[in-house]
Coordinates of C-alpha atoms in Angstrom, one line a residue:
X8 CA -7.8 110.3 -21.4
X9 CA -10.2 111.6 -18.9
X10 CA -9.7 110.3 -15.3
X11 CA -12.6 108.1 -14.0
X12 CA -12.7 110.4 -10.9
X13 CA -13.7 113.7 -12.6
X14 CA -17.4 113.5 -13.2
X15 CA -20.3 114.6 -11.0
X16 CA -22.0 111.4 -12.0
X17 CA -21.4 108.4 -9.9
X18 CA -17.8 107.3 -10.1
X19 CA -18.1 103.7 -9.0
X20 CA -20.8 101.7 -7.3
X21 CA -19.7 98.5 -5.4
X22 CA -21.5 95.7 -3.6
X23 CA -19.9 93.7 -0.9
X24 CA -21.6 94.1 2.4
X25 CA -24.2 91.4 3.3
X26 CA -26.2 93.9 5.3
X27 CA -27.1 97.6 4.9
X28 CA -24.3 100.0 5.5
X29 CA -24.9 102.1 8.6
X30 CA -21.8 104.3 8.9
X31 CA -19.0 105.7 6.7
X32 CA -15.7 107.3 7.8
X33 CA -12.8 108.7 5.8
X34 CA -9.2 108.5 6.9
X35 CA -7.3 111.8 7.4
X36 CA -5.5 111.5 4.1
X37 CA -8.9 111.0 2.2
X38 CA -7.8 107.9 0.3
X39 CA -9.1 105.2 2.8
X40 CA -12.7 105.0 3.8
X41 CA -14.3 102.6 6.3
X42 CA -17.8 101.3 6.1
X43 CA -19.7 99.5 8.8
X44 CA -23.0 97.6 8.4
X45 CA -26.0 96.6 10.4
X46 CA -24.6 93.1 10.8
X47 CA -21.4 94.2 12.5
X48 CA -18.9 93.9 9.6
X49 CA -16.4 96.6 8.8
X50 CA -14.8 97.0 5.4
X51 CA -11.9 99.3 4.4
X52 CA -11.8 100.7 0.9
X53 CA -8.9 102.3 -1.0
X54 CA -10.6 104.9 -3.2
X55 CA -7.4 105.7 -5.1
X56 CA -7.9 102.4 -7.1
X57 CA -10.5 103.7 -9.5
X58 CA -10.2 101.0 -12.2
X59 CA -11.1 98.0 -10.1
X60 CA -13.0 97.1 -6.9
X61 CA -11.1 99.0 -4.2
X62 CA -11.7 96.6 -1.3
X63 CA -8.7 96.9 1.0
X64 CA -9.4 95.1 4.3
X65 CA -12.3 93.3 6.1
X66 CA -12.6 93.6 9.9
X67 CA -14.9 91.1 11.7
X68 CA -15.6 91.0 15.4
X69 CA -18.7 93.1 16.2
X70 CA -21.9 91.1 16.5
X71 CA -24.4 93.9 15.7
X72 CA -24.8 97.2 14.0
X73 CA -21.8 99.5 13.8
X74 CA -22.7 103.0 15.1
X75 CA -19.3 104.9 14.8
X76 CA -16.0 104.6 13.0
X77 CA -12.9 106.8 13.4
X78 CA -9.4 106.5 11.9
X79 CA -6.3 107.7 13.8
X80 CA -4.0 110.4 12.3
X81 CA -2.0 108.1 9.9
X82 CA -4.9 105.7 9.2
X83 CA -3.1 102.7 10.7
X84 CA -5.6 102.2 13.4
X85 CA -9.4 102.3 13.4
X86 CA -11.8 102.9 16.3
X87 CA -15.2 101.3 16.1
X88 CA -18.3 101.3 18.3
X89 CA -21.5 99.4 18.4
X90 CA -24.3 100.6 20.7
X91 CA -26.1 97.4 19.9
X92 CA -23.4 94.9 21.0
X93 CA -22.2 97.4 23.6
X94 CA -18.5 97.3 22.7
X95 CA -15.8 99.6 21.5
X96 CA -12.9 98.1 19.5
X97 CA -9.5 99.2 18.3
X98 CA -8.2 97.6 15.0
X99 CA -4.8 97.3 13.3
X100 CA -6.0 98.2 9.7
X101 CA -3.0 96.7 7.8
X102 CA -3.0 93.4 9.8
X103 CA -6.8 93.1 9.8
X104 CA -6.5 92.4 13.5
X105 CA -8.5 93.5 16.6
X106 CA -6.1 95.1 19.2
X107 CA -8.5 95.9 22.0
X108 CA -12.2 95.3 22.9
X109 CA -13.8 97.3 25.7
X110 CA -17.4 96.9 26.9
X111 CA -19.5 100.1 26.8
X112 CA -23.1 100.6 28.1
X113 CA -23.5 103.6 25.9
X114 CA -21.3 105.3 23.3
X115 CA -22.3 108.4 21.3
X116 CA -19.0 109.7 20.1
X117 CA -15.4 108.6 20.0
X118 CA -12.2 110.3 18.9
X119 CA -8.5 109.7 19.0
X120 CA -6.7 112.3 21.2
X121 CA -4.6 114.5 18.9
X122 CA -0.9 113.5 18.8
X123 CA -1.3 110.3 20.7
X124 CA -1.7 106.8 19.2
X125 CA -3.1 105.0 22.2
X126 CA -5.3 107.4 24.1
X127 CA -8.9 107.6 23.1
X128 CA -11.6 110.0 24.3
X129 CA -15.0 108.5 24.6
X130 CA -18.4 110.0 25.3
X131 CA -20.8 107.7 27.1
X132 CA -20.3 105.2 29.9
X133 CA -17.5 102.7 29.7
X134 CA -17.0 99.7 32.0
X135 CA -13.8 100.7 33.9
X136 CA -12.9 97.1 34.5
X137 CA -12.6 96.4 30.8
X138 CA -10.5 99.4 29.7
X139 CA -7.1 97.6 30.1
X140 CA -4.1 99.3 28.6
X141 CA -5.9 101.4 25.9
X142 CA -6.1 104.4 28.2
X143 CA -9.7 105.6 27.9
X144 CA -11.0 108.8 29.4
X145 CA -14.7 108.8 30.3
X146 CA -17.0 111.8 30.1
X147 CA -20.5 112.1 31.6
X148 CA -21.6 114.7 29.0
X149 CA -21.2 114.9 25.3
X150 CA -18.1 116.7 24.2
X151 CA -17.2 117.5 20.6
X152 CA -13.7 117.4 19.2
X153 CA -13.2 119.3 15.9
X154 CA -16.0 118.9 13.4
X155 CA -17.4 115.5 14.1
X156 CA -21.0 115.1 15.2
X157 CA -23.0 112.8 17.4
X158 CA -26.6 112.8 16.0
X159 CA -28.0 111.6 12.8
X160 CA -27.6 114.5 10.4
X161 CA -24.0 115.1 11.4
X162 CA -24.6 118.2 13.5
X163 CA -21.7 120.3 14.8
X164 CA -21.5 121.3 18.4
X165 CA -23.2 124.5 19.4
X166 CA -19.9 126.0 20.5
X167 CA -18.9 126.2 16.8
X168 CA -20.2 129.1 14.7
X169 CA -22.6 127.1 12.6
X170 CA -24.7 124.1 13.5
X171 CA -26.1 121.9 10.8
X172 CA -28.8 119.3 11.5
X173 CA -31.8 117.6 10.2
X174 CA -35.0 118.7 12.0
X175 CA -38.3 117.0 12.6
X176 CA -39.6 113.5 11.9
X177 CA -41.7 114.2 8.7
X178 CA -40.7 114.1 5.1
X179 CA -40.4 117.9 5.0
X180 CA -37.1 118.0 7.0
X181 CA -34.7 120.8 5.9
X182 CA -31.2 122.0 6.7
X183 CA -31.2 124.3 9.7
X184 CA -28.4 126.7 10.5
X185 CA -28.0 127.6 14.1
X186 CA -25.8 130.1 15.9
X187 CA -24.6 129.6 19.5
X188 CA -26.0 132.9 20.8
X189 CA -29.5 132.1 19.4
X190 CA -31.7 129.3 20.7
X191 CA -33.7 129.2 17.5
X192 CA -33.2 128.4 13.8
X193 CA -32.0 131.5 12.0
X194 CA -31.9 130.1 8.5
X195 CA -33.3 127.0 6.8
X196 CA -33.2 125.7 3.3
X197 CA -33.9 122.5 1.3
X198 CA -36.8 120.1 1.3
X199 CA -37.3 116.5 2.4
X200 CA -33.7 116.1 3.6
X201 CA -33.0 112.8 5.4
X202 CA -29.2 112.8 5.7
X203 CA -26.5 115.4 5.8
X204 CA -22.7 115.4 5.8
X205 CA -20.6 118.5 6.4
X206 CA -17.3 119.5 4.8
X207 CA -14.4 119.7 7.2
X208 CA -14.1 123.5 6.9
X209 CA -17.9 123.8 7.5
X210 CA -18.6 125.8 4.4
X211 CA -20.6 123.2 2.5
X212 CA -22.9 120.2 2.9
X213 CA -24.0 117.1 1.1
X214 CA -27.6 116.1 1.6
X215 CA -29.7 113.1 0.7
X216 CA -33.5 113.1 0.3
X217 CA -36.0 110.2 0.4
X218 CA -36.5 110.4 -3.3
X219 CA -32.8 109.5 -3.9
X220 CA -31.4 112.9 -4.7
X221 CA -27.9 114.0 -3.5
X222 CA -27.3 117.7 -3.5
X223 CA -24.4 120.0 -2.6
X224 CA -25.1 123.2 -0.6
X225 CA -23.2 126.4 0.2
X226 CA -24.0 126.9 3.9
X227 CA -23.2 130.6 3.9
X228 CA -25.6 131.5 1.1
X229 CA -28.1 128.6 1.5
X230 CA -27.9 127.9 -2.3
X231 CA -27.7 124.5 -3.9
X232 CA -24.4 124.3 -5.8
X233 CA -24.7 120.9 -7.5
X234 CA -26.4 117.5 -7.8
X235 CA -24.8 114.0 -7.8
X236 CA -26.5 111.5 -10.0
X237 CA -26.1 107.7 -9.7
X238 CA -27.1 106.9 -13.2
X239 CA -26.3 103.2 -13.0
X240 CA -28.8 102.7 -10.2
X241 CA -31.5 104.8 -11.9
X242 CA -31.2 103.0 -15.2
X243 CA -30.9 99.4 -13.9
X244 CA -33.6 99.7 -11.3
X245 CA -35.9 102.3 -12.8
X246 CA -36.2 103.9 -9.4
X247 CA -34.1 106.1 -7.1
X248 CA -32.1 104.5 -4.3
X249 CA -32.7 105.0 -0.6
X250 CA -29.5 106.4 1.1
X251 CA -28.5 105.1 4.5
X252 CA -25.3 107.2 5.2
X253 CA -23.1 109.9 3.7
X254 CA -19.5 111.0 4.2
X255 CA -17.2 113.7 2.8
X256 CA -13.4 113.4 2.7
X257 CA -11.3 115.7 4.9
X258 CA -9.9 117.5 1.8
X259 CA -13.4 118.1 0.5
X260 CA -12.6 116.5 -2.9
X261 CA -14.5 113.2 -2.5
X262 CA -17.7 111.9 -1.0
X263 CA -19.1 108.4 -0.3
X264 CA -22.7 107.2 0.1
X265 CA -24.4 104.0 0.8
X266 CA -27.8 102.7 -0.2
X267 CA -30.2 100.4 1.4
X268 CA -29.5 97.7 -1.2
X269 CA -26.0 97.4 0.3
X270 CA -24.2 99.3 -2.4
X271 CA -21.4 101.9 -1.9
X272 CA -21.0 104.9 -4.2
X273 CA -17.8 107.0 -4.5
X274 CA -18.0 110.5 -5.9
X275 CA -15.6 113.3 -7.1
X276 CA -16.9 116.7 -5.8
X277 CA -16.5 120.0 -7.6
X278 CA -13.6 122.2 -6.5
X279 CA -14.5 124.3 -3.5
X280 CA -13.9 128.1 -3.7
X281 CA -10.8 129.5 -2.1
X282 CA -11.4 130.4 1.5
X283 CA -11.8 134.1 2.2
X284 CA -8.5 135.7 3.1
X285 CA -6.4 132.9 1.6
X286 CA -3.8 134.0 -1.0
X287 CA -2.1 130.7 -1.8
X288 CA -2.4 127.1 -1.0
X289 CA 0.3 124.5 -1.6
X290 CA -0.3 120.7 -1.3
X291 CA 2.8 119.1 0.1
X292 CA 1.3 115.6 0.6
X293 CA 2.9 115.2 4.1
X294 CA 2.0 116.5 7.5
X295 CA 3.5 119.9 8.0
X296 CA 5.0 120.2 11.5
X297 CA 6.5 123.7 11.3
X298 CA 6.5 126.7 8.8
X299 CA 8.8 129.6 8.6
X300 CA 9.0 132.7 6.4
X301 CA 12.4 133.7 4.9
X302 CA 13.8 136.9 6.2
X303 CA 12.7 138.8 3.0
X304 CA 9.2 137.2 3.1
X305 CA 9.5 135.9 -0.5
X306 CA 9.7 132.2 0.3
X307 CA 8.4 129.7 2.9
X308 CA 10.1 126.7 4.4
X309 CA 8.1 123.8 5.8
X310 CA 9.3 121.1 8.1
X311 CA 7.4 118.0 7.0
X312 CA 7.3 114.3 7.7
X313 CA 10.3 113.4 5.6
X314 CA 12.2 116.6 5.3
X315 CA 12.1 120.3 4.4
X316 CA 10.1 121.8 1.5
X317 CA 10.7 125.3 0.2
X318 CA 8.3 127.4 -1.8
X319 CA 9.0 130.7 -3.6
X320 CA 5.8 132.7 -3.2
X321 CA 6.4 134.6 -6.4
X322 CA 6.5 131.5 -8.6
X323 CA 3.7 129.2 -9.7
X324 CA 5.7 126.1 -10.5
X325 CA 5.4 122.7 -8.8
X326 CA 8.3 121.7 -6.5
X327 CA 11.5 120.7 -8.2
X328 CA 14.3 118.6 -6.6
X329 CA 16.1 121.7 -5.4
X330 CA 13.0 122.8 -3.5
X331 CA 13.1 119.6 -1.3
X332 CA 15.6 118.5 1.3
X333 CA 15.1 114.8 2.0
X334 CA 16.0 114.3 5.7
X335 CA 14.1 110.9 6.0
X336 CA 12.9 112.0 9.4
X337 CA 10.1 114.5 10.5
X338 CA 11.5 118.0 10.7
X339 CA 9.9 119.7 13.8
X340 CA 11.9 122.8 14.3
X341 CA 13.3 125.6 11.9
X342 CA 15.2 128.8 12.4
X343 CA 16.3 131.2 9.7
X344 CA 20.0 132.2 9.6
X345 CA 20.9 135.8 10.2
X346 CA 21.9 136.4 6.6
X347 CA 18.7 134.7 5.3
X348 CA 20.8 132.2 3.3
X349 CA 19.7 129.1 5.1
X350 CA 17.9 127.4 8.0
X351 CA 18.9 125.6 11.2
X352 CA 16.5 122.6 11.5
X353 CA 15.9 119.7 13.9
X354 CA 14.2 116.4 13.7
X355 CA 11.5 115.0 15.9
X356 CA 11.2 111.2 16.1
X357 CA 9.6 110.3 19.5
X358 CA 11.8 108.6 22.0
X359 CA 14.7 108.3 19.6
X360 CA 18.4 108.9 19.8
X361 CA 18.7 109.4 16.1
X362 CA 17.3 112.9 16.1
X363 CA 19.8 115.6 15.1
X364 CA 20.3 119.3 14.3
X365 CA 22.0 120.8 11.3
X366 CA 22.2 124.0 9.1
X367 CA 21.1 123.8 5.5
X368 CA 21.6 126.5 2.8
X369 CA 18.6 127.6 0.8
X370 CA 18.4 126.3 -2.8
X371 CA 19.6 129.5 -4.5
X372 CA 22.7 129.6 -2.2
X373 CA 23.7 126.0 -2.6
X374 CA 27.1 125.2 -4.2
X375 CA 25.7 122.1 -6.0
X376 CA 22.4 120.4 -6.6
X377 CA 22.7 118.4 -3.3
X378 CA 23.2 121.5 -1.2
X379 CA 25.5 122.1 1.7
X380 CA 24.6 120.7 5.1
X381 CA 26.9 121.8 8.0
X382 CA 27.8 119.1 10.5
X383 CA 25.0 117.3 12.3
X384 CA 24.7 117.5 16.0
X385 CA 23.3 114.5 18.0
X386 CA 22.8 113.8 21.6
X387 CA 19.1 114.2 22.5
X388 CA 17.0 111.2 23.4
X389 CA 13.6 112.3 22.3
X390 CA 11.9 114.6 19.7
X391 CA 13.6 118.0 19.3
X392 CA 10.9 120.7 19.4
X393 CA 12.8 123.9 19.1
X394 CA 16.1 125.3 17.7
X395 CA 17.5 128.9 17.7
X396 CA 20.8 130.3 16.4
X397 CA 23.2 132.2 18.7
X398 CA 26.5 134.1 18.5
X399 CA 26.1 135.3 14.9
X400 CA 25.0 131.8 13.8
X401 CA 28.1 130.1 15.3
X402 CA 26.1 128.3 17.9
X403 CA 22.7 126.4 18.0
X404 CA 20.5 126.0 21.0
X405 CA 17.9 123.2 21.0
X406 CA 15.0 122.2 23.2
X407 CA 13.8 118.7 23.5
X408 CA 11.1 116.4 24.8
X409 CA 13.8 114.8 26.9
X410 CA 13.7 117.9 29.2
X411 CA 17.0 119.4 28.2
X412 CA 18.3 122.5 26.5
X413 CA 21.6 121.9 24.7
X414 CA 24.2 124.3 23.2
X415 CA 26.0 123.2 20.0
X416 CA 28.9 124.4 17.8
X417 CA 27.6 124.9 14.2
X418 CA 31.0 124.2 12.7
X419 CA 32.1 121.1 14.6
X420 CA 28.6 119.8 15.6
X421 CA 29.9 119.2 19.2
X422 CA 27.8 119.8 22.3
X423 CA 29.1 122.8 24.3
X424 CA 26.8 122.9 27.3
X425 CA 23.4 121.7 28.6
X426 CA 20.6 122.8 31.0
X427 CA 18.3 120.3 32.6
X428 CA 14.8 121.7 32.7
X429 CA 13.2 118.5 34.0
X430 CA 10.0 118.8 31.9
X431 CA 9.2 117.8 28.3
X432 CA 9.9 120.9 26.2
X433 CA 7.4 121.9 23.5
X434 CA 8.9 125.2 22.3
X435 CA 11.7 127.7 22.8
X436 CA 12.2 131.3 21.6
X437 CA 15.2 133.6 21.8
X438 CA 14.5 137.3 22.5
X439 CA 15.4 139.7 19.6
X440 CA 18.3 141.1 21.6
X441 CA 19.7 137.6 22.2
X442 CA 19.8 138.0 25.9
X443 CA 16.8 135.8 27.1
X444 CA 15.2 132.5 26.2
X445 CA 11.6 131.4 26.7
X446 CA 10.8 127.8 27.3
X447 CA 7.3 126.2 27.1
X448 CA 6.6 122.7 28.4
X449 CA 4.1 120.2 29.6
X450 CA 3.7 121.7 33.1
X451 CA 1.6 124.7 32.0
X452 CA 4.3 127.3 32.9
X453 CA 6.5 129.6 30.8
X454 CA 10.1 129.7 31.9
X455 CA 12.5 132.6 31.3
X456 CA 16.3 132.0 31.1
X457 CA 19.3 134.3 30.9
X458 CA 21.3 133.1 27.9
X459 CA 24.6 134.6 29.1
X460 CA 24.5 133.1 32.6
X461 CA 22.2 130.1 31.7
X462 CA 20.2 130.8 34.9
X463 CA 16.5 130.5 35.2
X464 CA 15.1 134.0 35.8
X465 CA 11.4 133.2 36.3
X466 CA 8.6 130.6 36.1
X467 CA 5.4 132.2 34.9
X468 CA 2.0 130.7 35.6
X469 CA -1.3 131.4 34.0
X470 CA -2.2 128.6 31.7
X471 CA -4.2 125.7 33.1
X472 CA -2.8 123.1 30.8
X473 CA 0.5 122.5 28.9
X474 CA 1.9 125.4 26.8
X475 CA 2.3 124.5 23.1
X476 CA 4.4 127.4 21.9
X477 CA 6.1 130.7 22.9
X478 CA 7.3 133.6 20.7
X479 CA 8.5 137.2 21.0
X480 CA 7.2 140.4 19.4
X481 CA 9.6 141.8 16.8
X482 CA 10.7 144.6 19.2
X483 CA 11.1 142.3 22.2
X484 CA 8.7 144.3 24.3
X485 CA 6.1 141.5 24.6
X486 CA 5.9 137.7 24.2
X487 CA 3.0 135.4 23.6
X488 CA 2.2 131.8 24.7
X489 CA -0.2 129.4 23.1
X490 CA -2.0 127.0 25.5
X491 CA -3.4 123.6 25.5
X492 CA -6.2 125.1 27.6
X493 CA -7.5 127.0 24.4
X494 CA -6.2 130.4 25.6
X495 CA -3.5 132.7 24.3
X496 CA -1.6 134.9 26.7
X497 CA 0.3 138.1 25.9
X498 CA 3.1 139.0 28.4
X499 CA 5.0 142.2 29.2
X500 CA 8.6 141.3 28.7
X501 CA 9.8 143.8 31.3
X502 CA 7.4 143.1 34.2
X503 CA 6.8 139.4 33.2
X504 CA 3.1 139.9 33.8
X505 CA 0.1 138.8 31.7
X506 CA -1.3 141.9 30.0
X507 CA -3.9 140.3 27.7
X508 CA -5.7 136.9 27.4
X509 CA -7.3 135.9 24.1
X510 CA -10.0 133.3 23.9
X511 CA -12.0 132.0 21.0
X512 CA -10.4 128.8 19.7
X513 CA -12.6 125.7 20.3
X514 CA -9.7 123.5 21.2
X515 CA -6.0 123.8 22.1
X516 CA -3.9 126.5 20.5
X517 CA -0.8 125.1 18.8
X518 CA 0.9 128.2 17.6
X519 CA 0.9 132.0 18.1
X520 CA 2.8 135.0 16.7
X521 CA 2.9 138.7 17.5
X522 CA 3.2 141.4 14.9
X523 CA 3.4 145.2 14.7
X524 CA 5.1 145.7 18.1
X525 CA 2.6 143.4 19.8
X526 CA -0.5 145.2 18.6
X527 CA -1.7 142.2 16.6
X528 CA -1.5 138.4 17.0
X529 CA -2.0 135.4 14.7
X530 CA -2.8 132.0 16.2
X531 CA -3.5 128.5 14.8
X532 CA -5.3 125.7 16.6
X533 CA -6.5 122.2 16.8
X534 CA -9.9 123.4 15.6
X535 CA -8.4 124.0 12.1
X536 CA -8.7 127.8 12.2
X537 CA -6.1 130.6 11.9
X538 CA -7.2 133.6 13.8
X539 CA -6.1 137.2 13.6
X540 CA -6.5 139.3 16.7
X541 CA -6.4 142.9 17.9
X542 CA -4.5 142.3 21.1
X543 CA -5.3 145.6 22.8
X544 CA -9.0 145.2 22.2
X545 CA -8.8 141.5 22.9
X546 CA -11.0 140.7 19.9
X547 CA -10.8 138.7 16.7
X548 CA -10.3 140.7 13.6
X549 CA -10.8 137.6 11.4
X550 CA -11.1 133.9 11.5
X551 CA -9.5 132.1 8.5
X552 CA -11.1 128.8 7.7
X553 CA -9.6 126.5 5.1
X554 CA -7.5 123.8 6.8
X555 CA -9.4 120.5 7.1
X556 CA -7.4 119.4 10.1
X557 CA -5.5 120.8 13.1
X558 CA -3.2 123.8 12.3
X559 CA 0.2 122.8 13.8
X560 CA 2.3 125.9 13.0
X561 CA 2.0 129.5 11.8
X562 CA 4.5 132.3 11.0
X563 CA 4.1 136.0 10.1
X564 CA 6.4 137.9 7.7
X565 CA 8.5 140.8 8.9
X566 CA 6.1 143.4 7.6
X567 CA 3.1 141.8 9.4
X568 CA 1.2 141.7 6.1
X569 CA 1.1 137.9 5.5
X570 CA 0.7 134.8 7.6
X571 CA 1.6 131.2 6.7
X572 CA 0.1 128.1 8.2
X573 CA 0.7 124.4 7.9
X574 CA -0.9 121.3 9.5
X575 CA -2.2 117.9 9.6
X576 CA -4.2 118.3 6.3
X577 CA -0.8 118.3 4.5
X578 CA -1.1 121.8 3.1
X579 CA 0.7 125.1 3.4
X580 CA -1.6 128.2 3.2
X581 CA -0.7 131.8 2.9
X582 CA -3.2 134.4 4.3
X583 CA -3.5 138.2 3.8
X584 CA -3.4 140.4 6.8
X585 CA -3.4 143.6 4.8
X586 CA -7.1 144.2 4.5
X587 CA -7.9 142.7 7.9
X588 CA -5.6 145.3 9.6
X589 CA -7.7 148.1 8.3
X590 CA -11.1 146.5 9.1
X591 CA -12.9 147.5 12.3
X592 CA -12.5 145.0 15.1
X593 CA -14.8 142.1 14.8
X594 CA -15.3 142.4 11.1
X595 CA -14.7 139.4 8.9
X596 CA -12.4 139.6 5.9
X597 CA -14.2 139.8 2.6
X598 CA -11.7 139.0 -0.2
X599 CA -12.0 137.4 -3.6
X600 CA -10.7 133.8 -3.9
X601 CA -7.3 133.5 -5.5
X602 CA -5.2 130.8 -6.9
X603 CA -4.6 127.2 -5.8
X604 CA -1.3 125.6 -6.5
X605 CA -0.6 121.8 -6.5

């Protein structure tokens, strides 16, 4: 039986709003979508329910037209704004309850600050007396986060590589492609376009025209790739509908539209081509906090929201039970054992004493179907963000948001020693010779410790904001730091001086690795990109676009020929560094799309 969500024709069309729908917004997981109308009502729809009306929740409170909607990372909270009633509101989606209401004289764009549930970034002017406990930051100029837009037409900020907008006030509007270095339109295509919505990876667009046509476009080529037809509206009304707003899901698989007659339409989009440079993609259906290549480079381990998932890169099968270790807590740190037979891992529940460390054998080395987990180690009071193995895998060292480094016995699980760093720790990295430890934290510094004496050797400054991750080059001659300030710094391990600074990410950098004796680097950031760098030339070799949300972790295999990334879009992606390494600096990788694995 064919799924009702497989046709390019209209999947479902629903009425429910009493006023025209003015804005649509998908949740990060692409199943929930919020719609706001000109009367101030918000409705939440669950699009997974294809066989009946998918109305999920109704949120009432605004008194005039809704101008913006934004889900938080897990879709449990919704942020709404109305320029007409001059309020910004925070909602508990499940309870259908308003949590906060803040008066605002002007609000053009809103976004949840990544990784935080209660902090909200707002563009426009807010009344400081009404902010209360929500924790707003006010900006006097428009600032863009990720791929969201502020103007009708869903344009992207000029700091990104492509800007999409609807130009002019006549019926002959088209799609205009802009580049940041050029103050003029360099490409234009389409006719009579009224509305546009952009895919999260910025490779495609959905447009609506005044005559009721919905079209899909490839932004790179300027070619139309498909049309969506709402046959029920055409047949019943003998005329085409007038669209009021459009939205595309973060995973690029679905779209939603609204028409002036108060109807909503949900669509299944055709599969997008594999991003250039991407070798494999695995959907794991959970946020991926950390990824790690096995020592032989033939498999990948991913620390996810509920445990660890393994994938053999040479196989095409879906996960079996043996490929999953259910920890029932988010796994936020991984370290491969010296023999390559297993991983040390740690969990990362915020402000919790239930977090622990353990060592787990890989599936092929397990003694039974449940595997062998060596004794758990507990004692930290916050999320554990780093773990390394010491003394031929007889000891573990952990770094934690509680500001401590702790040494543990692998066999007994007992704590052996501790170092109080006094700052929340985001990352730790042991040098290849096992003599030194790097520590990155919230104070924008990189700390260097002697692992034998447990003495702090140096505190290195350079970043202007917190440091997200540190790691060593394979030969130990250099190390790299990924900054919340959007920069990446490469350090000489002997002189402890910065030798190169790499800039290009449009938001904070979450992860960074060095390859080939420090000659090349791979980074992943909040902007959803994985970037490959020539460190000496301080230039990008390639920008890999495919993730539809922030990239939280990357790793590179021992040979430096492949990179793996994972992030908030709940996917693991493997990228080829082979051809990029031989391209001239600044060239973009041109590779044929390859396979996609569920």
